[in-house]
PDB file of C-alpha atoms in Angstrom:
ATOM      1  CA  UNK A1413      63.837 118.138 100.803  1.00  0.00           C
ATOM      2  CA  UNK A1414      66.996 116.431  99.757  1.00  0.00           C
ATOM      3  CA  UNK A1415      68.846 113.824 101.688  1.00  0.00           C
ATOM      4  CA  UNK A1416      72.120 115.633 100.825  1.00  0.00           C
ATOM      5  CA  UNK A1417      71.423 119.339 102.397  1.00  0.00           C
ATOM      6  CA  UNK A1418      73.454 119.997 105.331  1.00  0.00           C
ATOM      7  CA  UNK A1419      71.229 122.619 107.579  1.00  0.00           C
ATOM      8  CA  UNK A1420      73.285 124.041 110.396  1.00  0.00           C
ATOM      9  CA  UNK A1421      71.888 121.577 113.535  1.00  0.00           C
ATOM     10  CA  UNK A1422      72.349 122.570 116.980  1.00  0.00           C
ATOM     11  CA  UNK A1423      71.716 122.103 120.373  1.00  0.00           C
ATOM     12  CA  UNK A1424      73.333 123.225 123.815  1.00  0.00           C
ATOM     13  CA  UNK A1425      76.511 120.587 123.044  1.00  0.00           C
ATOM     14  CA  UNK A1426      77.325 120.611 119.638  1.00  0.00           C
ATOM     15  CA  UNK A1427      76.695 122.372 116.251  1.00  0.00           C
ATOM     16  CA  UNK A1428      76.966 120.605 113.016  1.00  0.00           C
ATOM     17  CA  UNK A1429      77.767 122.853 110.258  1.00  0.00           C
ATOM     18  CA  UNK A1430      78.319 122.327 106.464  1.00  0.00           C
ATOM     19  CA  UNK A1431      82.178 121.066 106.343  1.00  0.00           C
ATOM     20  CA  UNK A1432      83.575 123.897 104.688  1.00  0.00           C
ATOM     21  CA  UNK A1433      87.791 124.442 103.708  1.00  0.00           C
ATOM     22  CA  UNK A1434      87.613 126.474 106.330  1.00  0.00           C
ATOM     23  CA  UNK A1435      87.581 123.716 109.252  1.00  0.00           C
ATOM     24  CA  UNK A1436      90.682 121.996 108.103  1.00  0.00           C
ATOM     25  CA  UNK A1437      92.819 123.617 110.565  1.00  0.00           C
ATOM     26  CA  UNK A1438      91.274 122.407 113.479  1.00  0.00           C
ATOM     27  CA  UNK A1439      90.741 119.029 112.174  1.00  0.00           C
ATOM     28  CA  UNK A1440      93.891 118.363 111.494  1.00  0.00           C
ATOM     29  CA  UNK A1441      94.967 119.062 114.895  1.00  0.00           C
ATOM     30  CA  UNK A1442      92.091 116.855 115.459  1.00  0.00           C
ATOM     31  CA  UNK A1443      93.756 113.881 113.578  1.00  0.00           C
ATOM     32  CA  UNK A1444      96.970 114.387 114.748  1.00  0.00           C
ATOM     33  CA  UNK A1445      96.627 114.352 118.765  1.00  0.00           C
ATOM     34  CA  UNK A1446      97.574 111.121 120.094  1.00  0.00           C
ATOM     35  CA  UNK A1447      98.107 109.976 116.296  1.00  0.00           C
ATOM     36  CA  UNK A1448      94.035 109.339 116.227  1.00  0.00           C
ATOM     37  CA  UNK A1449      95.071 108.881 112.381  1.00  0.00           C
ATOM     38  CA  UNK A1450      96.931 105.479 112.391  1.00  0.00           C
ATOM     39  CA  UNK A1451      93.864 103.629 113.905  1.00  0.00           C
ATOM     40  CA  UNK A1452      93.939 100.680 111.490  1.00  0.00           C
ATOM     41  CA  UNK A1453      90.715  99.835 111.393  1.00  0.00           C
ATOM     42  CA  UNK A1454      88.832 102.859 110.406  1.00  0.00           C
ATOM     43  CA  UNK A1455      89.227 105.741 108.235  1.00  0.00           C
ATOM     44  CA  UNK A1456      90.139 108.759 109.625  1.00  0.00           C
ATOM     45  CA  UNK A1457      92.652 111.149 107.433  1.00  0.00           C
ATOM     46  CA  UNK A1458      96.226 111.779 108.110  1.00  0.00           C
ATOM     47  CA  UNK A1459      96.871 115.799 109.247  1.00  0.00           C
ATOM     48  CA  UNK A1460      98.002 116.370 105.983  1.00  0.00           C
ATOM     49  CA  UNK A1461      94.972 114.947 103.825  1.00  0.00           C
ATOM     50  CA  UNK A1462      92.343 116.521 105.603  1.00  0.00           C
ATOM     51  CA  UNK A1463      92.094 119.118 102.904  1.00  0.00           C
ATOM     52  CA  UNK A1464      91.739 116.407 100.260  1.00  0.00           C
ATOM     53  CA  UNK A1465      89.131 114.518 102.192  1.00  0.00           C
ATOM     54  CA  UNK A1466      87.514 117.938 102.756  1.00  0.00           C
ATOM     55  CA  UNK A1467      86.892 118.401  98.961  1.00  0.00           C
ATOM     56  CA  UNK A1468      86.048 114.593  98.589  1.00  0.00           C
ATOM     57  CA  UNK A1469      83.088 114.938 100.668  1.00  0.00           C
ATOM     58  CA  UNK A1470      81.949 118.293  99.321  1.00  0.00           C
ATOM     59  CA  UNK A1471      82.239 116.448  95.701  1.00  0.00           C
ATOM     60  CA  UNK A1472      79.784 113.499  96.796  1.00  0.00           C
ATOM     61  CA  UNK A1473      77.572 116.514  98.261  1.00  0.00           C
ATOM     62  CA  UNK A1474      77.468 118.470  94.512  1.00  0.00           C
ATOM     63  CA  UNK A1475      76.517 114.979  93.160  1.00  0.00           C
ATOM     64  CA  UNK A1476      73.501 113.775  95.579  1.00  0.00           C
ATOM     65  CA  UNK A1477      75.589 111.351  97.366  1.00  0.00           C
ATOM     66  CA  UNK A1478      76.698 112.391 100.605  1.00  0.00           C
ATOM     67  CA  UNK A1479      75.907 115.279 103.611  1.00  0.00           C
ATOM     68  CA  UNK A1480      79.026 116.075 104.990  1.00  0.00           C
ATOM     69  CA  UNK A1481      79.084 118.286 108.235  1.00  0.00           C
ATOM     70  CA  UNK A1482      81.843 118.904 110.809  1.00  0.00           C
ATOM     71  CA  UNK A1483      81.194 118.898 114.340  1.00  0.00           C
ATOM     72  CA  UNK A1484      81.835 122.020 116.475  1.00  0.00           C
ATOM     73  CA  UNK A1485      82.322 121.256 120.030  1.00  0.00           C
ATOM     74  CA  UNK A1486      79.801 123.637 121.738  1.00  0.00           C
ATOM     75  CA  UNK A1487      82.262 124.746 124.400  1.00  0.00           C
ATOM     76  CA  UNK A1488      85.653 125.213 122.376  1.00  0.00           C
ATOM     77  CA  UNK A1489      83.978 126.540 118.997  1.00  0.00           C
ATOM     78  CA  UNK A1490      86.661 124.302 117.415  1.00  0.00           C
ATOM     79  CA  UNK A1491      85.727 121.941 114.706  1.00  0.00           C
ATOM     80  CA  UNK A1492      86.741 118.399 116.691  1.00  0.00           C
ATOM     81  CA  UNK A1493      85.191 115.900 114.391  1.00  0.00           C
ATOM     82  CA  UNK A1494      83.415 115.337 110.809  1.00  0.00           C
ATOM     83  CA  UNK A1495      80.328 113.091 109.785  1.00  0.00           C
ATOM     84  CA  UNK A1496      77.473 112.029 107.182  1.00  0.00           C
ATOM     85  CA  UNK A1497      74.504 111.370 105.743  1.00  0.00           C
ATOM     86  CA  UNK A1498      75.986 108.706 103.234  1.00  0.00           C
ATOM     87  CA  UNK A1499      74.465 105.396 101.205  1.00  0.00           C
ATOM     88  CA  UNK A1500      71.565 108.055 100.984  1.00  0.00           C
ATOM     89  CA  UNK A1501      68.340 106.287  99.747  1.00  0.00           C
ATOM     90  CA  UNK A1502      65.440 108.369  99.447  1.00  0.00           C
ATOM     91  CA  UNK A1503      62.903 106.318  97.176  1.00  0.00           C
ATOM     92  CA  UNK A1504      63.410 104.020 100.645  1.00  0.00           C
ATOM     93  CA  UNK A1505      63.491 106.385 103.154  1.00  0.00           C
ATOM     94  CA  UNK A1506      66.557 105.166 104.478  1.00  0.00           C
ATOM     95  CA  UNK A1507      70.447 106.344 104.929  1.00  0.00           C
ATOM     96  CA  UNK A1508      73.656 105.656 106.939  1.00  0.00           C
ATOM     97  CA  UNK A1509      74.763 107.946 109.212  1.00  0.00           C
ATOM     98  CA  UNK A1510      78.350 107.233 108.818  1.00  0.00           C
ATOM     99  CA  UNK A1511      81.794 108.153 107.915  1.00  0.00           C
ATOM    100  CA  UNK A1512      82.410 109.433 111.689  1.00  0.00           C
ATOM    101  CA  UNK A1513      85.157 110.406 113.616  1.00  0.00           C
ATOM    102  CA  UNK A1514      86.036 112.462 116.582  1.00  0.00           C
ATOM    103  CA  UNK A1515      89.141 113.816 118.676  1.00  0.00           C
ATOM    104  CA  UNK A1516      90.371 111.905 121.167  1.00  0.00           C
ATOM    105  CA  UNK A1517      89.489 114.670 123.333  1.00  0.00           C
ATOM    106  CA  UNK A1518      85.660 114.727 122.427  1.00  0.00           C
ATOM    107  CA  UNK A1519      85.197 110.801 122.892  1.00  0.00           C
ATOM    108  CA  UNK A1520      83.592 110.100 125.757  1.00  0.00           C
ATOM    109  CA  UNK A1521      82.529 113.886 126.380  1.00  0.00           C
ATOM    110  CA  UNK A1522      78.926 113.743 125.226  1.00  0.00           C
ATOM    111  CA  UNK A1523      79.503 115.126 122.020  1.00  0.00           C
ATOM    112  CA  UNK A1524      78.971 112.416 120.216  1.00  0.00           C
ATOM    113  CA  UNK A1525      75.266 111.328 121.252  1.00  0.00           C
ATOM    114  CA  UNK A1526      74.177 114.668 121.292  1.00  0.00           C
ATOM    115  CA  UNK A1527      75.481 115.262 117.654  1.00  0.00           C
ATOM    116  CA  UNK A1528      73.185 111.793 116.583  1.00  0.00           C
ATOM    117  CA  UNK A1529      70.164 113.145 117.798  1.00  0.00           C
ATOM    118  CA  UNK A1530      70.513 115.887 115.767  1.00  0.00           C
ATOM    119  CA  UNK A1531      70.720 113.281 113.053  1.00  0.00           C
ATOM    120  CA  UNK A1532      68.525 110.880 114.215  1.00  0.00           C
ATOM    121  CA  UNK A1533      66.070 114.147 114.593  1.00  0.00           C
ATOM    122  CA  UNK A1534      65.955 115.712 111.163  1.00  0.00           C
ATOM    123  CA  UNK A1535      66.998 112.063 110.052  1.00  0.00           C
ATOM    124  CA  UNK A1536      63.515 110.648 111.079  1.00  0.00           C
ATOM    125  CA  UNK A1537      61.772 114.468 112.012  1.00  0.00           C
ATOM    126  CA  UNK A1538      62.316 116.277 108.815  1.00  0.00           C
ATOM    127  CA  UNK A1539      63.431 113.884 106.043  1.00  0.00           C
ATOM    128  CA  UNK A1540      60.657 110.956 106.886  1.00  0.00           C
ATOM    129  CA  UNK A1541      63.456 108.132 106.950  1.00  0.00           C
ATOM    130  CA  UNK A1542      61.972 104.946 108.096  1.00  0.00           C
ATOM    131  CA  UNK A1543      65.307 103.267 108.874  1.00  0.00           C
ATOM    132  CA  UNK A1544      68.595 104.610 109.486  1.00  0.00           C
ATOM    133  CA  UNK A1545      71.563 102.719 109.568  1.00  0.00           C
ATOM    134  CA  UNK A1546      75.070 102.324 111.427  1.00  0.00           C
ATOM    135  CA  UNK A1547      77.899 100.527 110.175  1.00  0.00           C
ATOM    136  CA  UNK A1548      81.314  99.769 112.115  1.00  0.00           C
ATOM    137  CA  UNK A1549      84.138  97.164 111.754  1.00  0.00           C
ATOM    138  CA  UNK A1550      84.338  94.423 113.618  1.00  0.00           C
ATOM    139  CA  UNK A1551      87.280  95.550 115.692  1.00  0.00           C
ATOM    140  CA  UNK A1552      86.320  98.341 116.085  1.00  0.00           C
ATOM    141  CA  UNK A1553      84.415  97.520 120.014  1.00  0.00           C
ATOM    142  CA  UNK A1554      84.364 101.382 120.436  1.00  0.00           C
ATOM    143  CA  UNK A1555      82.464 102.802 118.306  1.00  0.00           C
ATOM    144  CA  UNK A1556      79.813  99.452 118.405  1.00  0.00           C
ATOM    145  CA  UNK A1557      79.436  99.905 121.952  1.00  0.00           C
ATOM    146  CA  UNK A1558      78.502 103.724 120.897  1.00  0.00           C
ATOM    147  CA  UNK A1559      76.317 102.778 118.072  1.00  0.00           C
ATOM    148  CA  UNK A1560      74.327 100.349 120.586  1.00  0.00           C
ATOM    149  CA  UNK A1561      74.195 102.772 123.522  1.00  0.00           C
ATOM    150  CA  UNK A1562      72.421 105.095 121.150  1.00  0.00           C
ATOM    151  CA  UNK A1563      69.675 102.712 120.913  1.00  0.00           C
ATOM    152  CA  UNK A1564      70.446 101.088 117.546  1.00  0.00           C
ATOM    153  CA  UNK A1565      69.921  97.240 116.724  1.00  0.00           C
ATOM    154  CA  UNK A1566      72.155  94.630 115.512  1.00  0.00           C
ATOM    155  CA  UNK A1567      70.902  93.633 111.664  1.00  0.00           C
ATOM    156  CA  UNK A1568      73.901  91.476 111.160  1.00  0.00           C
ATOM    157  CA  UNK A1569      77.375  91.278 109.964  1.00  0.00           C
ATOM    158  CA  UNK A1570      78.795  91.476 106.358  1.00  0.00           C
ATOM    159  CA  UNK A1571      81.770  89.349 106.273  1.00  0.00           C
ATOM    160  CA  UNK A1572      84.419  90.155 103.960  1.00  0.00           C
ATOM    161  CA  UNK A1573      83.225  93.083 103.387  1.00  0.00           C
ATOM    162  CA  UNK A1574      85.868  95.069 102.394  1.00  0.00           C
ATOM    163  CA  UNK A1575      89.245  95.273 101.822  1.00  0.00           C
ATOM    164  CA  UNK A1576      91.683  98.345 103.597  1.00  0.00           C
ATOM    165  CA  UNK A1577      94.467  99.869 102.216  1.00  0.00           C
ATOM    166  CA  UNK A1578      96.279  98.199 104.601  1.00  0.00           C
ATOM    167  CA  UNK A1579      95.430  94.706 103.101  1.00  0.00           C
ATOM    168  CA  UNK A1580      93.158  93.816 106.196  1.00  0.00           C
ATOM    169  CA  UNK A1581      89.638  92.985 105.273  1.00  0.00           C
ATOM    170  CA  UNK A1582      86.809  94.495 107.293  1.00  0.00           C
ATOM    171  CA  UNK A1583      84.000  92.457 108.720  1.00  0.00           C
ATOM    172  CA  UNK A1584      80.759  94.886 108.805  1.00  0.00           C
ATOM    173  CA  UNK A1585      78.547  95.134 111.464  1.00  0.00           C
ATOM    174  CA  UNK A1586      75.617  96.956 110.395  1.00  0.00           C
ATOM    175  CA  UNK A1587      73.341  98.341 113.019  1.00  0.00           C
ATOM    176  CA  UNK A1588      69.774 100.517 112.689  1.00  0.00           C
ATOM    177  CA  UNK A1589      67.047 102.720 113.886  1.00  0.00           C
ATOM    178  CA  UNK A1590      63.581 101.921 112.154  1.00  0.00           C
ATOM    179  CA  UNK A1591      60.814 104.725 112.541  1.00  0.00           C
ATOM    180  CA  UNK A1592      58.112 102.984 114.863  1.00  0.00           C
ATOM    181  CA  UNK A1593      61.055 102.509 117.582  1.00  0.00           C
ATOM    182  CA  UNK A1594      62.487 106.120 117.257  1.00  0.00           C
ATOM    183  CA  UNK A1595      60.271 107.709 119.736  1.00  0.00           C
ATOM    184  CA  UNK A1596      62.042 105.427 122.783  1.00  0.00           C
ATOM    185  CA  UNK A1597      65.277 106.012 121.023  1.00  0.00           C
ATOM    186  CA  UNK A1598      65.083 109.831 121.419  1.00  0.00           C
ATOM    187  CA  UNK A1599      63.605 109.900 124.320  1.00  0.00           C
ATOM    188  CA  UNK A1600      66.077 107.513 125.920  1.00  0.00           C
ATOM    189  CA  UNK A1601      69.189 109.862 124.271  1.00  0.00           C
ATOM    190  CA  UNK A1602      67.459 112.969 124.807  1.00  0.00           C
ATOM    191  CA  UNK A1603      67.985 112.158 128.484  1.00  0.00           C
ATOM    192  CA  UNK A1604      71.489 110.984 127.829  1.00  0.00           C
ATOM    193  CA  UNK A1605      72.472 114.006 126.568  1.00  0.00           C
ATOM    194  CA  UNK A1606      70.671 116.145 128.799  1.00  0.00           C
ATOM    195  CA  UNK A1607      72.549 114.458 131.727  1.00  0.00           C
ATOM    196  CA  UNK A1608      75.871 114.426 130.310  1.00  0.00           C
ATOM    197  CA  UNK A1609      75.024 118.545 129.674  1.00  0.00           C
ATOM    198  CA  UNK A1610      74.539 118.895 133.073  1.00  0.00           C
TER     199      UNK A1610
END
């Protein structure tokens, strides 16, 4: 099974669905709300790129190197968010899930844990991954705070690791999942999400 299918996922919060033209639309409105867009340190497309970035993903898909799905808020039915399967690694049975972002709206809601254990499910479940990884900038408290809540480890931090268009360079913090504790993990978000369902 390749790393870079995109299977429809779905539970009672969210569906993640192959990011198709189609979506742009409603992520643009996504983008644009609150001017989610300008957060300097992460990479989320302006209103009117979303097209482009739409295509770039699909592209990486066609060539093995990305799975790019957008996230449909279960209630709405509105695409509110995208996010990937990237630095896919089969021969090692690892990836990143990675290049995420969501509406202001959605953070906060629930929709995004219950949209990683769909990942983390098929992720560990279905492709066999023995690690999975999580990457966020240093500034970016946010989403590390997420990535930990989901039950993900601290590896480390790769410093000057990158430089953004904005000339600021990005210090990584790389977090992960390994298989033997993914059984606590889900179990632990399983109940997360269940709660914040209910």
């Amino acid at each position: 099974m390749t790393f870079a299918a995109t299977p429809t996922l779905k539970n009672d919060r969210v569906t993640l669905e192959t990011l198709r033209p189609e979506h742009c639309g409603h992520l643009a409105v996504a983008a644009e709300t609150d001017d989610l867009w300008r957060t300097w340190y992460t990479h989320i497309p302006a209103p009117t790129d979303i097209d482009d970035e739409i295509e770039r993903r699909l592209s990486l898909q066609k060539e093995g190197r990305m799975a790019p799905w957008a996230i449909i808020d279960g209630a709405s039915g509105r695409a509110v968010g995208m996010t990937t399967y990237c630095n896919l690694d089969p021969a090692n049975r690892r990836l990143e899930i990675g290049s995420t972002w969501l509406s202001r709206a959605s953070q906060g809601t629930g929709v995004n844990a219950a949209a990683k254990l769909l990942l983390l499910t098929r992720a560990f479940e279905e492709l066999g991954c023995i690690a999975v990884e999580f990457r966020a900038h240093w500034h970016n408290h946010q989403s590390r705070a997420a990535i930990e809540k989901l039950g993900a480890k601290q590896d480390g931090v790769l410093r000057n690791h990158t430089v953004f268009e904005n000339g600021t360079v990005r210090d990584t913090v790389v977090f992960s999942v390994i298989d033997n504790e993914w059984p606590t993990v889900k179990f632990a978000l399983s109940d997360r999400v269940n709660r914040e369902a209910s």
